[in-house]
PDB file of C-alpha atoms in Angstrom:
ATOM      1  CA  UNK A   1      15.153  13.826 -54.066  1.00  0.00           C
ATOM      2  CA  UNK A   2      12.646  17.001 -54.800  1.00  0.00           C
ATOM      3  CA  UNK A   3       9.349  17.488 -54.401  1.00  0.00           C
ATOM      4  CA  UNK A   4       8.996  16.602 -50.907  1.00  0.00           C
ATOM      5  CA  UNK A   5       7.007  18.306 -48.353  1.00  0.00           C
ATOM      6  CA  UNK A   6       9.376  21.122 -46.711  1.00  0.00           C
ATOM      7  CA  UNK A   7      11.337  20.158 -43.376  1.00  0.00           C
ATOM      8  CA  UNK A   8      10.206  17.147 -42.919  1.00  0.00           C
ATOM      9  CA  UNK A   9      11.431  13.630 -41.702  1.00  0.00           C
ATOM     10  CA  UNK A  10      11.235  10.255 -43.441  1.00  0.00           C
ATOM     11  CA  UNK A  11      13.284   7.433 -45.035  1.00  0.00           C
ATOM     12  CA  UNK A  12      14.765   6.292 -47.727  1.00  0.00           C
ATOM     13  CA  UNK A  13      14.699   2.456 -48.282  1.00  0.00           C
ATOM     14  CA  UNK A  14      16.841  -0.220 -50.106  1.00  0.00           C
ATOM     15  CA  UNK A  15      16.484  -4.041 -49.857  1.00  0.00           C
ATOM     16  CA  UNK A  16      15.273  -4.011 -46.481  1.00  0.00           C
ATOM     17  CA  UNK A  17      18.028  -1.736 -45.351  1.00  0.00           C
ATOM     18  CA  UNK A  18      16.263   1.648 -44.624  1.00  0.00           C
ATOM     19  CA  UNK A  19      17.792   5.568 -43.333  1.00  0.00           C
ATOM     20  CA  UNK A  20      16.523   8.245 -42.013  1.00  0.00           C
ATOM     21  CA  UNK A  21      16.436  11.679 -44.015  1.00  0.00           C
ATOM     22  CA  UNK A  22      15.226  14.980 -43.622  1.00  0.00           C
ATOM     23  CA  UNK A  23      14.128  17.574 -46.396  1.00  0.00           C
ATOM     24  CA  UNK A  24      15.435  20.980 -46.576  1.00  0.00           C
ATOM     25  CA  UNK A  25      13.072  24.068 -46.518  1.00  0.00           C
ATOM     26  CA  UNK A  26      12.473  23.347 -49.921  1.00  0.00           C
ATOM     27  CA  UNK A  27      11.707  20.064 -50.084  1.00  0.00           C
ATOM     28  CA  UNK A  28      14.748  18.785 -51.025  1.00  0.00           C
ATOM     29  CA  UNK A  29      17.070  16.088 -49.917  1.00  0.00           C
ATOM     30  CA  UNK A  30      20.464  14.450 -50.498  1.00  0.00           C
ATOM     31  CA  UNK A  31      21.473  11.266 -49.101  1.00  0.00           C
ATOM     32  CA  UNK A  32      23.816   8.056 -49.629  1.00  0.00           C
ATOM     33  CA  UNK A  33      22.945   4.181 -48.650  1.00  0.00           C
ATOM     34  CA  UNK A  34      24.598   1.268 -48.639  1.00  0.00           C
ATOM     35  CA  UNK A  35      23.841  -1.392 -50.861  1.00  0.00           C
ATOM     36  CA  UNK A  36      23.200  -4.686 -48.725  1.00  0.00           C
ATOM     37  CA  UNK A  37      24.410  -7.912 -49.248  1.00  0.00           C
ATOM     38  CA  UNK A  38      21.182  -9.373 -51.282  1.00  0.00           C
ATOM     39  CA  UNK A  39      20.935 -11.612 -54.601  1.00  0.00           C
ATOM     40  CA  UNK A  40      21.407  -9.962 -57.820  1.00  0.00           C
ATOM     41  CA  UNK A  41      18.188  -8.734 -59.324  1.00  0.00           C
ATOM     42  CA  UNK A  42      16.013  -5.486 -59.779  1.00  0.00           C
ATOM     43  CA  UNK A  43      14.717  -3.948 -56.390  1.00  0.00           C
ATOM     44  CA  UNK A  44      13.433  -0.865 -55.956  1.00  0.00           C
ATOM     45  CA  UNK A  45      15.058   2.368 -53.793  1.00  0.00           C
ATOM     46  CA  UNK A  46      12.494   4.027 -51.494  1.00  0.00           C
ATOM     47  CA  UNK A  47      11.416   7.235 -50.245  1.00  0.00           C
ATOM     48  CA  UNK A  48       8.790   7.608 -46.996  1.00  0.00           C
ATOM     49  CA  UNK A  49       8.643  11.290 -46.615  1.00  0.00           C
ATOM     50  CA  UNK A  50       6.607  11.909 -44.190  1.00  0.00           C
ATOM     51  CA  UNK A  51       7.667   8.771 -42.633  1.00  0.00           C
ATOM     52  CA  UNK A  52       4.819   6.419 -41.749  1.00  0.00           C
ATOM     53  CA  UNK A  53       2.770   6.782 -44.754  1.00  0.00           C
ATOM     54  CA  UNK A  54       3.244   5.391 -48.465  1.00  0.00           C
ATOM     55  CA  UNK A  55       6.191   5.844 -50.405  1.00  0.00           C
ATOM     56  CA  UNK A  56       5.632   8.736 -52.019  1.00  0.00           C
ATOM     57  CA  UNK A  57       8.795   8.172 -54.855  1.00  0.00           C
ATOM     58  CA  UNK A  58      10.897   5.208 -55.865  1.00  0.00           C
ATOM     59  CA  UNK A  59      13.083   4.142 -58.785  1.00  0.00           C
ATOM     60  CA  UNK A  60      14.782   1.014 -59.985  1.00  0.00           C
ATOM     61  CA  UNK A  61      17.912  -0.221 -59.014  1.00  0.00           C
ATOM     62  CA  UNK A  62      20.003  -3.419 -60.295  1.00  0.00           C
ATOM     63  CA  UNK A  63      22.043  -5.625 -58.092  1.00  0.00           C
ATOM     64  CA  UNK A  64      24.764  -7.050 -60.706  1.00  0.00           C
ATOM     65  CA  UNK A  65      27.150 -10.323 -60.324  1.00  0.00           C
ATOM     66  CA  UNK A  66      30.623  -9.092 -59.345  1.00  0.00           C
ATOM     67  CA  UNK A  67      33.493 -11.163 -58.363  1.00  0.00           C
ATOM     68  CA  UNK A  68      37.026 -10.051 -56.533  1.00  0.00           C
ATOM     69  CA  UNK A  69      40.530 -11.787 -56.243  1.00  0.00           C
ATOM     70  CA  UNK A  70      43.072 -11.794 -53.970  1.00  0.00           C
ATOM     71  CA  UNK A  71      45.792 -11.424 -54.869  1.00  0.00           C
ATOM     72  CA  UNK A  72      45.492  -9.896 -58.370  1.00  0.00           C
ATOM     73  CA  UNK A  73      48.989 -10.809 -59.574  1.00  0.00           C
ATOM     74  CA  UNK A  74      51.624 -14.115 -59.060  1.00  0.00           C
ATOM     75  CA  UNK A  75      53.808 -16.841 -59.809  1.00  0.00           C
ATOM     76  CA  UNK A  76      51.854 -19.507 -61.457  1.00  0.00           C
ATOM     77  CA  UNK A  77      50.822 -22.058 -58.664  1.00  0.00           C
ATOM     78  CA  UNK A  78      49.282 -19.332 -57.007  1.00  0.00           C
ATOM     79  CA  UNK A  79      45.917 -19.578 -54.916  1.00  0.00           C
ATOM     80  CA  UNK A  80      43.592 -17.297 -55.573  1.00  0.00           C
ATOM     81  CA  UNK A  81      40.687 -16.402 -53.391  1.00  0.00           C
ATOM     82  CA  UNK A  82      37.565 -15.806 -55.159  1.00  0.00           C
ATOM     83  CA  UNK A  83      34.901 -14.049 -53.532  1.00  0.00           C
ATOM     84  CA  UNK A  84      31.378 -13.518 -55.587  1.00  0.00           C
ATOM     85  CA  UNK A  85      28.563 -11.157 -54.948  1.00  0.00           C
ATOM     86  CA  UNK A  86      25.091 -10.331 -56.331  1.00  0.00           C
ATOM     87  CA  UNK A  87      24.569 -14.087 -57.873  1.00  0.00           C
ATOM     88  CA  UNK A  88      21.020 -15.697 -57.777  1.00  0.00           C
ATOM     89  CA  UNK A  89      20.910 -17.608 -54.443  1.00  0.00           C
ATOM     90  CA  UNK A  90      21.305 -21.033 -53.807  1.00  0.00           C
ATOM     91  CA  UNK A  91      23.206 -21.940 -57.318  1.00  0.00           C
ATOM     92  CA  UNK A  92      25.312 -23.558 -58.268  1.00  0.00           C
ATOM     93  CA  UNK A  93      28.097 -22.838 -60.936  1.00  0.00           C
ATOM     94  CA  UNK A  94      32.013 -22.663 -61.171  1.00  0.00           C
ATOM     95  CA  UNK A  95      35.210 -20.387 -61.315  1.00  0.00           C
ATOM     96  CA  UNK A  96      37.369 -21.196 -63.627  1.00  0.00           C
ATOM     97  CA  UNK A  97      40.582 -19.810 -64.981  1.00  0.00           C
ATOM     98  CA  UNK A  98      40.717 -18.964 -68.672  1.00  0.00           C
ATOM     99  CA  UNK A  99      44.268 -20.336 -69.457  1.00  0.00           C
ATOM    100  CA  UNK A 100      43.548 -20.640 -73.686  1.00  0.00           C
ATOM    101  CA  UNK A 101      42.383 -17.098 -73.283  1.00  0.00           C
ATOM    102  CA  UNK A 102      39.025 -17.561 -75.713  1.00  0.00           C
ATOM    103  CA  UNK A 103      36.676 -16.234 -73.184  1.00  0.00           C
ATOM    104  CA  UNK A 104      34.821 -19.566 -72.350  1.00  0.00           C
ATOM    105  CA  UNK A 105      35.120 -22.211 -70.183  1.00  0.00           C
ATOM    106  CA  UNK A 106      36.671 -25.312 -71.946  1.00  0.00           C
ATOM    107  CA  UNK A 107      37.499 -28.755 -70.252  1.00  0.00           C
ATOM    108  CA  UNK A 108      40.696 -29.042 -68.890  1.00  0.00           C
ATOM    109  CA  UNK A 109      40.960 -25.460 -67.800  1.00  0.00           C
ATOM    110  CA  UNK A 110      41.276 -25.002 -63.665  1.00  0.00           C
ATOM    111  CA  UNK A 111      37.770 -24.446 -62.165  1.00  0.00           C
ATOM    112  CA  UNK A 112      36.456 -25.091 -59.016  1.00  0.00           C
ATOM    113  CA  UNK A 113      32.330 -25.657 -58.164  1.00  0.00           C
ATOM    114  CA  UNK A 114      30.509 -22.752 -56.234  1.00  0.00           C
ATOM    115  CA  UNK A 115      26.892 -22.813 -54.802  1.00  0.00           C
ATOM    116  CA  UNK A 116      26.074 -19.302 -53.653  1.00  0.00           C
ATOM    117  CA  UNK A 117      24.327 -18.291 -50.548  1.00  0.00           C
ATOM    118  CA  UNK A 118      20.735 -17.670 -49.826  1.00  0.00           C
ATOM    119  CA  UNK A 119      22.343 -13.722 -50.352  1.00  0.00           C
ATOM    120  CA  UNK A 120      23.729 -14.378 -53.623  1.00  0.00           C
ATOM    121  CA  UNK A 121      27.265 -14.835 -52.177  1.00  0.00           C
ATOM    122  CA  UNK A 122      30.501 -17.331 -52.892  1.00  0.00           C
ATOM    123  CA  UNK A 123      34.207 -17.639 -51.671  1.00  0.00           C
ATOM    124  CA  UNK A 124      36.612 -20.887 -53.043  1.00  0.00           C
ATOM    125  CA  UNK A 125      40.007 -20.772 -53.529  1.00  0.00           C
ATOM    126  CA  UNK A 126      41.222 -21.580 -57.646  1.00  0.00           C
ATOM    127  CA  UNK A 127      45.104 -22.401 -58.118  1.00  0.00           C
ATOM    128  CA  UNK A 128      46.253 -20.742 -61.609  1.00  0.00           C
ATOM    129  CA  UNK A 129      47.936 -23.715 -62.727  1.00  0.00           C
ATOM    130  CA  UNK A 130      51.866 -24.373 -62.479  1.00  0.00           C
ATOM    131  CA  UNK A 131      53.609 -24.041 -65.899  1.00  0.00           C
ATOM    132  CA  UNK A 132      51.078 -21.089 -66.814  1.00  0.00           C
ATOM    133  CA  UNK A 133      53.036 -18.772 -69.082  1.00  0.00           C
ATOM    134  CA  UNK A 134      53.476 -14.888 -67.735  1.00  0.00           C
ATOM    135  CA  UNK A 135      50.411 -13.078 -68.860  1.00  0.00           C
ATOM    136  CA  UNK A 136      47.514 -11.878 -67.889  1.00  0.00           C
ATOM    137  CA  UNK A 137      44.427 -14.130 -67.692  1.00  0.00           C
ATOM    138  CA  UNK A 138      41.141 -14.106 -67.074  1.00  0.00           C
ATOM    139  CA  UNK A 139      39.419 -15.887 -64.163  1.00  0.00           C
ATOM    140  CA  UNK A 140      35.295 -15.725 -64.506  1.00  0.00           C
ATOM    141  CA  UNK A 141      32.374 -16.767 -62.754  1.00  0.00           C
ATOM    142  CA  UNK A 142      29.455 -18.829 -64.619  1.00  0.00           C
ATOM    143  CA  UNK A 143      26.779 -19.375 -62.581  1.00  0.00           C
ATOM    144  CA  UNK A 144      24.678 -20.480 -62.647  1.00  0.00           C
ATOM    145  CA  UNK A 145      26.892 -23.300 -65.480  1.00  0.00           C
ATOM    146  CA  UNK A 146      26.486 -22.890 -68.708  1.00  0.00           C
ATOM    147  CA  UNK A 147      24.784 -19.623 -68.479  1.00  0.00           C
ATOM    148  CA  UNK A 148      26.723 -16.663 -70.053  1.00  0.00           C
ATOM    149  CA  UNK A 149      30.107 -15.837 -67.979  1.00  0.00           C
ATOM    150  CA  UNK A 150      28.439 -13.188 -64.863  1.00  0.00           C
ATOM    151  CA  UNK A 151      31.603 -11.693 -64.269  1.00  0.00           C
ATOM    152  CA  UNK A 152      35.572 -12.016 -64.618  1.00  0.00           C
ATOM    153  CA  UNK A 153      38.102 -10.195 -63.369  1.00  0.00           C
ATOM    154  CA  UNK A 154      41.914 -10.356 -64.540  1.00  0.00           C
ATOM    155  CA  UNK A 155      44.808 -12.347 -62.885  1.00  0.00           C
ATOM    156  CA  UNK A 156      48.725 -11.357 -63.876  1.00  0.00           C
ATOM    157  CA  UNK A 157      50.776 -14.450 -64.058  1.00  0.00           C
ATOM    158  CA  UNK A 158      54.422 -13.093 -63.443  1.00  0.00           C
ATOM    159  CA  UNK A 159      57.485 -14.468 -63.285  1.00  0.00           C
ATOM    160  CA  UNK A 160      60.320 -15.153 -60.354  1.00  0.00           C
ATOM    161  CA  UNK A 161      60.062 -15.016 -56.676  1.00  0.00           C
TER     162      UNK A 161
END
């Protein structure tokens, strides 16, 4: 940040997570904070310098849906974990695997139901099916159902041991 009043201590605020800073001679400052775990959504990134008072600068920042697997590659039959973040809390939705590869969730395809957390948050396990050619498919998140797909990441079917 600039513009600050000179050598002076303060914070800088995110989501309820907040650290201390401390502007340079000229009123300047530099600083990194971790994102918490909170629903996706808009929230706003805070500076208190002088601590104590008003904040005297913010500026938007978005939360986004993202989703990880583990593994990333394997045989078909494979479990994958799914683990979601930044989702509207408390809803429901599903993870499915997009075996017909046309980027939407059509019956028959694997899925598996997810409600996330009052933080936004989801974990279930999704089993690529057996007999699921070598490729690379996608598995997504759509939650809450029938909304657009949040996220998807891809999975690499291979083949042999």
């Amino acid at each position: 940040g600039t513009g600050f009043v000179a050598s002076t201590s303060g914070n800088v605020t995110l989501g309820g997570t907040s650290k201390p800073v401390t502007t340079s001679p000229t009123g300047t400052f530099f600083t990194s904070i971790t994102v918490p775990t909170v629903p996706g959504g808009d929230y706003l990134v805070g500076a208190d310098i002088p601590s104590g008072g008003s904040v005297e600068a913010s500026a938007a920042f978005e939360v986004v849906p993202q989703i990880t697997l583990s593994p990333i590659a394997g045989r078909a039959g494979t479990n994958v974990s799914v683990s979601g973040t930044g989702f509207r809390e408390r809803t429901a939705g599903r993870v499915f695997c997009d075996v017909n590869r046309n980027g939407r969730y059509d019956d028959g395809e694997p899925s598996i139901g997810v409600t996330t957390t009052l933080y936004g948050t989801f974990s279930e396990t999704l089993r690529v099916p057996v007999g699921t050619p070598p490729g690379y498919y996608d598995i997504s998140a759509d939650c809450p159902i029938e909304s657009s797909i949040e996220d998807s990441e891809t999975f690499r079917v291979v083949v042999g041991p």
